PDB file of C-alpha atoms in Angstrom:
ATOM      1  CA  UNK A1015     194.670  37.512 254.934  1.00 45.00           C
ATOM      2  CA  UNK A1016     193.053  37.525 251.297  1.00 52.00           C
ATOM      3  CA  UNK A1017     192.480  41.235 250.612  1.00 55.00           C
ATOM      4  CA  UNK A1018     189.687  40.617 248.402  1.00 78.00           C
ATOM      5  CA  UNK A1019     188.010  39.238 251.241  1.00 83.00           C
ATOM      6  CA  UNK A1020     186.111  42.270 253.540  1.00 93.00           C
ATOM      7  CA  UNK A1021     184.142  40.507 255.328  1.00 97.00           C
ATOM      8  CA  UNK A1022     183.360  37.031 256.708  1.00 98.00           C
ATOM      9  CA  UNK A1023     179.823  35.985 257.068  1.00 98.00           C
ATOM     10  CA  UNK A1024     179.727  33.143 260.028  1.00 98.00           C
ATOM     11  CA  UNK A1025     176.701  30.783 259.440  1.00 97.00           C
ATOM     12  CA  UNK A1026     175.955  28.361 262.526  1.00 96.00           C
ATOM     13  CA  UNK A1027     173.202  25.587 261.747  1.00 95.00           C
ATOM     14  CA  UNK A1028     171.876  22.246 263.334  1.00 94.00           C
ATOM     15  CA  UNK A1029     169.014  20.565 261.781  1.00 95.00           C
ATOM     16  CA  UNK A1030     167.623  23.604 260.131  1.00 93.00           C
ATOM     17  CA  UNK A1031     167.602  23.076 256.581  1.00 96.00           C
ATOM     18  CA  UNK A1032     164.959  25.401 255.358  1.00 95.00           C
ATOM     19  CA  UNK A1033     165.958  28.067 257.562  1.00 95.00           C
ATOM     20  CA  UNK A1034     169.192  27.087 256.249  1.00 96.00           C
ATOM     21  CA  UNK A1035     168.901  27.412 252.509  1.00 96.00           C
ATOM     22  CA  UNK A1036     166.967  30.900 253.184  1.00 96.00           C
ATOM     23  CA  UNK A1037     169.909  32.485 254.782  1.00 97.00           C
ATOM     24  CA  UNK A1038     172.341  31.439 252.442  1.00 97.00           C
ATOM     25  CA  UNK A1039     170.361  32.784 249.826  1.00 96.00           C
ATOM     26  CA  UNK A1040     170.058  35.809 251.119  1.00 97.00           C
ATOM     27  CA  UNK A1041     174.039  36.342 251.436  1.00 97.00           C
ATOM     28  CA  UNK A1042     174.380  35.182 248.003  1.00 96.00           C
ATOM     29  CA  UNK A1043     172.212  38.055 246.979  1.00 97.00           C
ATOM     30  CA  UNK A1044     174.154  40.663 248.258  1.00 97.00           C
ATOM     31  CA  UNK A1045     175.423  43.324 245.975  1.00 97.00           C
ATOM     32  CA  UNK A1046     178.325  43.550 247.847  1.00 96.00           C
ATOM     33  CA  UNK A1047     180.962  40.515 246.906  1.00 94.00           C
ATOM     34  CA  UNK A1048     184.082  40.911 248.642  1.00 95.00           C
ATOM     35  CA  UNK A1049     182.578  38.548 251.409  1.00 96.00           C
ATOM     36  CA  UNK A1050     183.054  34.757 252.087  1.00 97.00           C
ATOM     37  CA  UNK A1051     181.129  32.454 254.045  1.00 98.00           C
ATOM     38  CA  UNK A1052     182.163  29.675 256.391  1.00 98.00           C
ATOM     39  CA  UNK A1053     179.464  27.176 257.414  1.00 98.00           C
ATOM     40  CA  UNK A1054     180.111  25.637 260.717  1.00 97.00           C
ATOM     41  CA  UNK A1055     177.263  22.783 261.285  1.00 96.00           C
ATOM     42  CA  UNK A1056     176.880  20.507 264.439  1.00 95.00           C
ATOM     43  CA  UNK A1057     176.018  17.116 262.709  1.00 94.00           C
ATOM     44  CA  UNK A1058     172.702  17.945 260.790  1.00 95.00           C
ATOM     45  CA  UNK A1059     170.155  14.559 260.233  1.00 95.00           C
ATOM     46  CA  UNK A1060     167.402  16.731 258.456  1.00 95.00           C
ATOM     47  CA  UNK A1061     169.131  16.946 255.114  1.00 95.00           C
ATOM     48  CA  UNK A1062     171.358  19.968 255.998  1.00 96.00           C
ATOM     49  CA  UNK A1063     174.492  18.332 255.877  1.00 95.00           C
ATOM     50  CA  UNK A1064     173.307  17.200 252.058  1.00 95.00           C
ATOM     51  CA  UNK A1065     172.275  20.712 251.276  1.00 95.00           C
ATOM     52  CA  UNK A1066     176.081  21.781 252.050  1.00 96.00           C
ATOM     53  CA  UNK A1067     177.803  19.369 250.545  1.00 95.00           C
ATOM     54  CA  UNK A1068     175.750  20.036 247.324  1.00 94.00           C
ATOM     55  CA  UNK A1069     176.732  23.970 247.767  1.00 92.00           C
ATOM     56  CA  UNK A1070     180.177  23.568 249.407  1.00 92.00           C
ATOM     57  CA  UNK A1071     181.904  25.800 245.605  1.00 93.00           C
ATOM     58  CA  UNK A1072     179.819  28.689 247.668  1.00 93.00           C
ATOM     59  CA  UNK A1073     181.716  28.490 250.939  1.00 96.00           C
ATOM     60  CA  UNK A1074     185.079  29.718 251.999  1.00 95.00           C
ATOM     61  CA  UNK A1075     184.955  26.622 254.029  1.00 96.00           C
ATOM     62  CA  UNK A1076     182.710  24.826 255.946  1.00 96.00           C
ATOM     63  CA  UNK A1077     183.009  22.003 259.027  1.00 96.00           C
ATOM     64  CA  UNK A1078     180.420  19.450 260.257  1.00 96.00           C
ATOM     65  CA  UNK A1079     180.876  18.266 263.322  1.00 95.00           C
ATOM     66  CA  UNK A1080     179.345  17.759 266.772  1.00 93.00           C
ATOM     67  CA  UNK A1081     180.078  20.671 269.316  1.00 93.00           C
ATOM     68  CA  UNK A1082     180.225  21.928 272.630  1.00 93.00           C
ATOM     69  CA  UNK A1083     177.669  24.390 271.832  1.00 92.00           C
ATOM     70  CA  UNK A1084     176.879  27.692 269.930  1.00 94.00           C
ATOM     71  CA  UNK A1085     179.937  29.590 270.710  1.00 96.00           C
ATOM     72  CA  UNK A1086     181.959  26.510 270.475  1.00 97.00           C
ATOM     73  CA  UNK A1087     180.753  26.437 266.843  1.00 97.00           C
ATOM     74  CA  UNK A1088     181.102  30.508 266.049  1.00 97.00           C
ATOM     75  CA  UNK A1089     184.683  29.770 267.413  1.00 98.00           C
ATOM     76  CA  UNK A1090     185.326  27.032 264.985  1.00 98.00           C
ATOM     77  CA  UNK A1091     184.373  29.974 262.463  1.00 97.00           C
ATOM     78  CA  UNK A1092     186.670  32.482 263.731  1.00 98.00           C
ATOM     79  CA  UNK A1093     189.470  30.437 263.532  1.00 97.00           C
ATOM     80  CA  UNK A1094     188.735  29.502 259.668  1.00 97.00           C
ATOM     81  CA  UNK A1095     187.749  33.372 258.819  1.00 97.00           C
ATOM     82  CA  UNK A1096     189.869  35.558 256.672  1.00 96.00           C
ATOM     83  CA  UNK A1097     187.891  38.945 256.016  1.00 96.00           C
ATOM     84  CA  UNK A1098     188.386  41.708 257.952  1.00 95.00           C
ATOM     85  CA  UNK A1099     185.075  42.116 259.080  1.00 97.00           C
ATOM     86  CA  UNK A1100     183.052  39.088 260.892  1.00 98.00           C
ATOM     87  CA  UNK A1101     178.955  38.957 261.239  1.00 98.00           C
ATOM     88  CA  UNK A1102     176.995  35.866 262.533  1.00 97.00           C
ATOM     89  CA  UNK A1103     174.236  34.514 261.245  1.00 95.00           C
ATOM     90  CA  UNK A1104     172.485  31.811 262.789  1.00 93.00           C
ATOM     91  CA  UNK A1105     170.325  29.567 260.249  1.00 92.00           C
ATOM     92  CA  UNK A1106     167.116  31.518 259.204  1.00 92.00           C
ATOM     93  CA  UNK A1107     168.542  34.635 259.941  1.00 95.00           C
ATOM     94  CA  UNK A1108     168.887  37.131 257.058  1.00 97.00           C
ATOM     95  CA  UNK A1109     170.752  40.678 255.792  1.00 98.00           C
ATOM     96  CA  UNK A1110     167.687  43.423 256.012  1.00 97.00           C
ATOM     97  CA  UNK A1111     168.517  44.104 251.763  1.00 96.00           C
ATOM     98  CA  UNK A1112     170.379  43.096 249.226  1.00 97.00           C
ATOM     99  CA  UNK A1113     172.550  46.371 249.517  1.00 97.00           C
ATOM    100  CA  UNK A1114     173.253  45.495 253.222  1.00 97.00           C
ATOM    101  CA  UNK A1115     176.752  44.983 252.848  1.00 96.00           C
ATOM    102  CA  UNK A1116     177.416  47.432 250.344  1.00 96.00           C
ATOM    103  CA  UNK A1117     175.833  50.283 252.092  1.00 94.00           C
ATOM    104  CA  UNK A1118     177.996  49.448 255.640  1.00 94.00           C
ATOM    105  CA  UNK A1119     181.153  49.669 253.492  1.00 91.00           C
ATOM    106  CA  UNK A1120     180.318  53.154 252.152  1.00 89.00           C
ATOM    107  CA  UNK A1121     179.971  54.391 256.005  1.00 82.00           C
ATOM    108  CA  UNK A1122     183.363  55.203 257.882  1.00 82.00           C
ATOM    109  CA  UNK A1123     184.211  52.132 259.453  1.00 84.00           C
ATOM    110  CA  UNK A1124     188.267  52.334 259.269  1.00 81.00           C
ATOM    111  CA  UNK A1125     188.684  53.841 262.788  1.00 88.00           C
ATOM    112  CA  UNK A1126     186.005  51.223 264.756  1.00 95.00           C
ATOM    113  CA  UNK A1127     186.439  48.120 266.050  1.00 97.00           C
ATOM    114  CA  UNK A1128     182.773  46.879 266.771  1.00 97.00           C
ATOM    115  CA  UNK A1129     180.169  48.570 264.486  1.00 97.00           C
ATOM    116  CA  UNK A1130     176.281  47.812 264.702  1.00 97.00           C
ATOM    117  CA  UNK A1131     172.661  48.642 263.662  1.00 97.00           C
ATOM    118  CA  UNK A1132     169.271  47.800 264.201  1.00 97.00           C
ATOM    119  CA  UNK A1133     167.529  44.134 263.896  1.00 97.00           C
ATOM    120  CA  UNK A1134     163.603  43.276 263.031  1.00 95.00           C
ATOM    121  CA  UNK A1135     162.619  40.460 265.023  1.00 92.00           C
ATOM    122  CA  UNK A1136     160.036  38.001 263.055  1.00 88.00           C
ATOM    123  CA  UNK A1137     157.861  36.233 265.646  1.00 80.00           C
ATOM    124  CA  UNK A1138     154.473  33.858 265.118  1.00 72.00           C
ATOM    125  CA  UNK A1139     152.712  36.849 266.590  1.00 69.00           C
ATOM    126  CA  UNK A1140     154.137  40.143 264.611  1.00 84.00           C
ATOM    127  CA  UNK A1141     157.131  42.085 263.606  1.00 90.00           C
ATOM    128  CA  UNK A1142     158.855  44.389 265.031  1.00 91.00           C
ATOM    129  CA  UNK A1143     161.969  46.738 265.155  1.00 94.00           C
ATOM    130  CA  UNK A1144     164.387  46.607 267.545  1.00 93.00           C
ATOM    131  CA  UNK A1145     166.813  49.504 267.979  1.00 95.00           C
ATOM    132  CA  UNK A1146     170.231  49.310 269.103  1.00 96.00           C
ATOM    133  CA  UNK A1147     171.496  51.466 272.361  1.00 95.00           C
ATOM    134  CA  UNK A1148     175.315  52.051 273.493  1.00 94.00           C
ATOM    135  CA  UNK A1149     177.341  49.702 274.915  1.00 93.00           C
ATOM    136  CA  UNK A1150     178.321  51.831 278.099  1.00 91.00           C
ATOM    137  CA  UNK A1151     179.049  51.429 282.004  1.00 88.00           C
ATOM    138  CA  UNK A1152     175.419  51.204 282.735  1.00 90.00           C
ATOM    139  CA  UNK A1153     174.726  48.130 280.295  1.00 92.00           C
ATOM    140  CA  UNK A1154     173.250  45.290 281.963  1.00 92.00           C
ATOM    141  CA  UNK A1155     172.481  42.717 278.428  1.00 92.00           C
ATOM    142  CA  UNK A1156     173.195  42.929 274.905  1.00 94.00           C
ATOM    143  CA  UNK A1157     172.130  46.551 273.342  1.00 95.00           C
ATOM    144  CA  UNK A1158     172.031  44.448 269.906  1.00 96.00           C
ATOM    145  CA  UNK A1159     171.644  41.500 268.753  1.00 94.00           C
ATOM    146  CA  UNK A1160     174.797  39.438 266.831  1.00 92.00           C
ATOM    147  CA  UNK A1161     173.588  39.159 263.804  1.00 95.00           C
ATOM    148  CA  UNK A1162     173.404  43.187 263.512  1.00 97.00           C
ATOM    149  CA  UNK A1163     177.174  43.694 264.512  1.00 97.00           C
ATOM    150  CA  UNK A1164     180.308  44.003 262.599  1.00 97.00           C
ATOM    151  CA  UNK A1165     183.820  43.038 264.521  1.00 98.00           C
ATOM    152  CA  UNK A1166     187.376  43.533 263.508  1.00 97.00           C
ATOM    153  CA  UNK A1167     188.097  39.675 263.005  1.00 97.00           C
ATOM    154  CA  UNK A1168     191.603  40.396 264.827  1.00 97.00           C
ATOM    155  CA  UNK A1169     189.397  41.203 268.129  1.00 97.00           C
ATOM    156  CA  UNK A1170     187.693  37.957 267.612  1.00 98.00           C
ATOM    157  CA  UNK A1171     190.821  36.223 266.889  1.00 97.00           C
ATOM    158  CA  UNK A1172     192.841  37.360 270.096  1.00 96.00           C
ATOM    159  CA  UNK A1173     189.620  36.606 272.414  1.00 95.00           C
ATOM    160  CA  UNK A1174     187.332  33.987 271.141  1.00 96.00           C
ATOM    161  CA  UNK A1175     184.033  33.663 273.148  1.00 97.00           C
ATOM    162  CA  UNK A1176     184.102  32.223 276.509  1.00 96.00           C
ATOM    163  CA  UNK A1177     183.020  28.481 276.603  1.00 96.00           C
ATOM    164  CA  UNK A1178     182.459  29.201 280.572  1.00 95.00           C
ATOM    165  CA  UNK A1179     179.280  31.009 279.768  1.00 95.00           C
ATOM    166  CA  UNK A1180     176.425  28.844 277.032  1.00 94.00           C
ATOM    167  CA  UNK A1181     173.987  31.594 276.880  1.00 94.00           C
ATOM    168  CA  UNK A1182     175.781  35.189 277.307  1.00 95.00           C
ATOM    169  CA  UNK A1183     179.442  34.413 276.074  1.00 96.00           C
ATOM    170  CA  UNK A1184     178.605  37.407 273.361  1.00 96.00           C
ATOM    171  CA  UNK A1185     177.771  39.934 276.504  1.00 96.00           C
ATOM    172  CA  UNK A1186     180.917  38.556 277.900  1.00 96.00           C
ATOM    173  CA  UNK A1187     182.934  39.261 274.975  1.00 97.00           C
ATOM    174  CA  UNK A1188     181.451  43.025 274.102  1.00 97.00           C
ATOM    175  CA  UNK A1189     181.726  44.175 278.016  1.00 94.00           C
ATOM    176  CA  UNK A1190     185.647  43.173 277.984  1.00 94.00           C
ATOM    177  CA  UNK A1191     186.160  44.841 274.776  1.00 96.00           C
ATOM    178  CA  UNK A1192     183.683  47.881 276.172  1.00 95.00           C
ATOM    179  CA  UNK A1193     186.562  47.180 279.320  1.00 93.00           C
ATOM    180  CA  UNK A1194     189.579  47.578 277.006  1.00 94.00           C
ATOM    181  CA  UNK A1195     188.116  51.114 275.688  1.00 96.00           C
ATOM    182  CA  UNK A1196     187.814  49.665 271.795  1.00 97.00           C
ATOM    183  CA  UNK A1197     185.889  51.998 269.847  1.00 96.00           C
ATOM    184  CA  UNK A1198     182.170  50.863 269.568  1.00 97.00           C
ATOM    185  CA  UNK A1199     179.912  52.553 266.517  1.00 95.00           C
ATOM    186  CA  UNK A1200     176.205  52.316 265.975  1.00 95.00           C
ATOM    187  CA  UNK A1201     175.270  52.997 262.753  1.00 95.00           C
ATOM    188  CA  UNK A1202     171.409  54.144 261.430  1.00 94.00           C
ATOM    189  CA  UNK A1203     170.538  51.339 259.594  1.00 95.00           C
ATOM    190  CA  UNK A1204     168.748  47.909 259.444  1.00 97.00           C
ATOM    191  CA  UNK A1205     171.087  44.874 259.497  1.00 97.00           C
ATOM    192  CA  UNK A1206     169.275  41.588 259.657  1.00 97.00           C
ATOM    193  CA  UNK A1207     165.988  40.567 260.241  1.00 96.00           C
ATOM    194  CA  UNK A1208     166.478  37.288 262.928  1.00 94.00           C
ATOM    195  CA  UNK A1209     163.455  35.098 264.015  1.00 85.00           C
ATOM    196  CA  UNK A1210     162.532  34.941 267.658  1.00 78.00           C
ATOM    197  CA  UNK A1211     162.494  31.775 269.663  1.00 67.00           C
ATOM    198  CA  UNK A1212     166.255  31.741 270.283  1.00 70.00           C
ATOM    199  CA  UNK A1213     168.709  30.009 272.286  1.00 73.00           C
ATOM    200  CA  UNK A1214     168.910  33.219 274.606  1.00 72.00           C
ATOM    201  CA  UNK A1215     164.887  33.740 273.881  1.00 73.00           C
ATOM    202  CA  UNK A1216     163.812  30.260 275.325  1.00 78.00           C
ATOM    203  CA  UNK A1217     166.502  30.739 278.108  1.00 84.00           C
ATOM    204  CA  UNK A1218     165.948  33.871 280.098  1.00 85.00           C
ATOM    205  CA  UNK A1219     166.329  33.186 283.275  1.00 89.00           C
ATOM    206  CA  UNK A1220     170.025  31.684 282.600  1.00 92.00           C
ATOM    207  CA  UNK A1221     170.683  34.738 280.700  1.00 92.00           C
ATOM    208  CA  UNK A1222     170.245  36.973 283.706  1.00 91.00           C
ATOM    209  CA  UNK A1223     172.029  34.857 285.620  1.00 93.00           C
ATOM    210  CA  UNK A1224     175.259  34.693 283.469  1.00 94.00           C
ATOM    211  CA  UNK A1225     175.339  38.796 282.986  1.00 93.00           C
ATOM    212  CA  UNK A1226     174.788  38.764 286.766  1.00 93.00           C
ATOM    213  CA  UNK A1227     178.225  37.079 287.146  1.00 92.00           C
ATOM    214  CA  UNK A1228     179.627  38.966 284.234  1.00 93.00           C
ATOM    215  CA  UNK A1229     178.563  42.390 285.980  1.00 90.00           C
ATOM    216  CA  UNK A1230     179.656  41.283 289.370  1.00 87.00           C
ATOM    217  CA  UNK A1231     183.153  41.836 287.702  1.00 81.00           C
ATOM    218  CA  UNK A1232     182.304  45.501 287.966  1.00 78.00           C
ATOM    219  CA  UNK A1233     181.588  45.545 291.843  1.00 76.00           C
ATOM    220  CA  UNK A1234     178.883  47.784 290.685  1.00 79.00           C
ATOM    221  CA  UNK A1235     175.977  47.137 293.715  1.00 85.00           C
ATOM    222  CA  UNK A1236     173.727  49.349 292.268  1.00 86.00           C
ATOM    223  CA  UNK A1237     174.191  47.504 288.579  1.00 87.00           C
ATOM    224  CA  UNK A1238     173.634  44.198 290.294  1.00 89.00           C
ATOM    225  CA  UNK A1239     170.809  45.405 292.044  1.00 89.00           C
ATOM    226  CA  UNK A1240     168.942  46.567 288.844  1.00 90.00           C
ATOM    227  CA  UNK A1241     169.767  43.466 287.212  1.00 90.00           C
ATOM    228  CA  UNK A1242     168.184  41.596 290.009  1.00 88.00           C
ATOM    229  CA  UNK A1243     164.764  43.428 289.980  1.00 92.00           C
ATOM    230  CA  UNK A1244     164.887  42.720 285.455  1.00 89.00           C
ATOM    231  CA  UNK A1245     165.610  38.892 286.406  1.00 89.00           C
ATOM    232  CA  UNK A1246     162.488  39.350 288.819  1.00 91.00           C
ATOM    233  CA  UNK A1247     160.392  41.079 286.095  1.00 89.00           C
ATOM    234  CA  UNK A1248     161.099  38.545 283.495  1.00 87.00           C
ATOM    235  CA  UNK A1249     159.948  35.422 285.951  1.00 87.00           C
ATOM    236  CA  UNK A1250     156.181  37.650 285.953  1.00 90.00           C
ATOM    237  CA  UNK A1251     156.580  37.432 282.116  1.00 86.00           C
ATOM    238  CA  UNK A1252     157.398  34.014 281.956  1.00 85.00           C
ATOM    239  CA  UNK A1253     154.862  33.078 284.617  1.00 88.00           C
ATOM    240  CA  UNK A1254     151.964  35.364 282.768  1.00 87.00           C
ATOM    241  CA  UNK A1255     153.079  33.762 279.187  1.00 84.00           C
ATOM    242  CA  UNK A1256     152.049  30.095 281.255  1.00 88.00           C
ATOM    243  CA  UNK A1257     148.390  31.027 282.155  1.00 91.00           C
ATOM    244  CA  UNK A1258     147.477  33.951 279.098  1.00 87.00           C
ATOM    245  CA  UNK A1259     146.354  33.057 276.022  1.00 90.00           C
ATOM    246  CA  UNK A1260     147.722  33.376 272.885  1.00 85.00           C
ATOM    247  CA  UNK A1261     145.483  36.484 271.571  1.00 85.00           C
ATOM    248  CA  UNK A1262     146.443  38.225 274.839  1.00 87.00           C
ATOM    249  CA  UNK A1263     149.951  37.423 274.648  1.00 82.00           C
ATOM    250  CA  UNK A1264     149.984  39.413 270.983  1.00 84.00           C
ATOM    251  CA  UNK A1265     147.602  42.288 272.413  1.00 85.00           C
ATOM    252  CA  UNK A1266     150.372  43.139 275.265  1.00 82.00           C
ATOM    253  CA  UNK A1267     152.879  42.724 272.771  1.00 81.00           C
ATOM    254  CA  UNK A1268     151.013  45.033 269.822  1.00 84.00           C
ATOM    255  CA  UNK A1269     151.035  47.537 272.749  1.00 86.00           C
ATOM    256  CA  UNK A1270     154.805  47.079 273.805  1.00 82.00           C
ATOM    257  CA  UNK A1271     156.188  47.543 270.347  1.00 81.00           C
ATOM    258  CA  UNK A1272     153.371  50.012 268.965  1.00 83.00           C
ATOM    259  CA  UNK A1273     156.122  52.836 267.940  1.00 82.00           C
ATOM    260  CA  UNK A1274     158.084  50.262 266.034  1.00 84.00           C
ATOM    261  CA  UNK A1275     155.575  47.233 264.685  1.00 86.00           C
ATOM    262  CA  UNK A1276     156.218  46.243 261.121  1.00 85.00           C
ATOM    263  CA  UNK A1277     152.850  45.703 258.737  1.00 66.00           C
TER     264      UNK A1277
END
């Protein structure tokens, strides 16, 4: 392992080129060097595979090839990473500030495994902050989102995602290391700002239903139970999001996220 190297920033595109270009220039800006980043792209037609080509003195390495899917492709970057660290970043995705990187290295992170933040979410309709809870033995989804989290790349390394699950192999992977007691740490700050709209976002319903067979692990009735009544809930939203229009759709929303909207 290069021990110049910290941390390795895993950047996941198809057909995103825009989106692409903004999130590798907002690594590039970071005052913080000792990172690399690896591009894994799944056969781009929209100009992307151009735009890395054109950059490829920028990336550790970089691969561009079709897939079996997102975690197929953050695999593929695992396996070429060398820092110590790994963070995902999916195309359009972006570090909070320049001094992102730099400010998570001054805080204690020797004696954690997985350490994580906060995430604003950019949607067409407003902004907003999302704050990260605890992983603990009530958790039902992700308390953060991926590209707010920092893992030991050995963790990563000895237990690549899951290609059983497409839409909650990340749940998958923090429950089993929540399972084999590794240290978790949330820290106070603001790690990426991530649009909405989502492979998880557009795919709810599956969602529930993977973390319902990832909980059932647990034999937890009352865990599956809950989770049952959320998948419920979020069939209401989607239904309501069919027949509401838009304005309404960003009033309930402006009142869900009051305490943390972003002007």
């Amino acid at each position: 392992m290069n021990k110049k190297i910290k941390v390795s920033v895993i950047v996941v595109s198809l057909n995103t080129l825009i989106d692409f270009k903004k999130t590798i220039n907002s690594i590039n800006s970071q005052t913080f060097k000792k990172f690399e980043i690896i591009v894994i792209d799944g056969g781009s037609t929209d100009g992307t595979k151009k735009e890395i080509k054109k950059n490829k003195n920028s990336f550790s390495n970089y691969l561009i090839e079709r897939d079996n899917g997102i975690y197929h492709a953050m695999n593929k970057g695992i396996k070429l990473s060398k820092g110590k660290w790994i963070i995902f970043m999916n195309s359009g995705d972006t570090f909070h500030k320049k001094k992102t990187l730099e400010n998570f290295f001054s805080e204690d992170v020797k004696e954690h495994d997985i350490i994580y933040g906060d995430t604003i979410v950019n949607s067409k309709k407003l902004k907003y902050l999302v704050e990260s809870t605890a992983f603990d033995n009530k958790t039902l989804s992700m308390p953060f989102c991926h590209q707010s989290v920092f893992v030991k790349s050995i963790l990563l390394k000895k237990k690549n995602f899951s290609l059983i699950y497409k839409y909650s192999s990340d749940f998958e992977f923090f429950f089993n290391c929540f399972e084999r007691k590794k240290k978790f740490k949330r820290i106070n700050m603001i790690i990426s700002n991530v649009k909405s709209g989502g492979l998880a976002d557009k795919n709810r319903q599956k969602v529930f239903d993977e973390n319902l067979m990832i909980i059932s692990k647990k034999n937890n009735k009352l865990l599956t139970y809950i989770l049952y009544l959320k998948k419920l809930n979020q069939y209401l939203i989607d239904f309501l999001k069919t027949i509401l229009p838009d304005f309404v759709q960003k009033i309930i929303l402006k009142i869900k996220y009051k305490n943390v909207l972003i002007d």
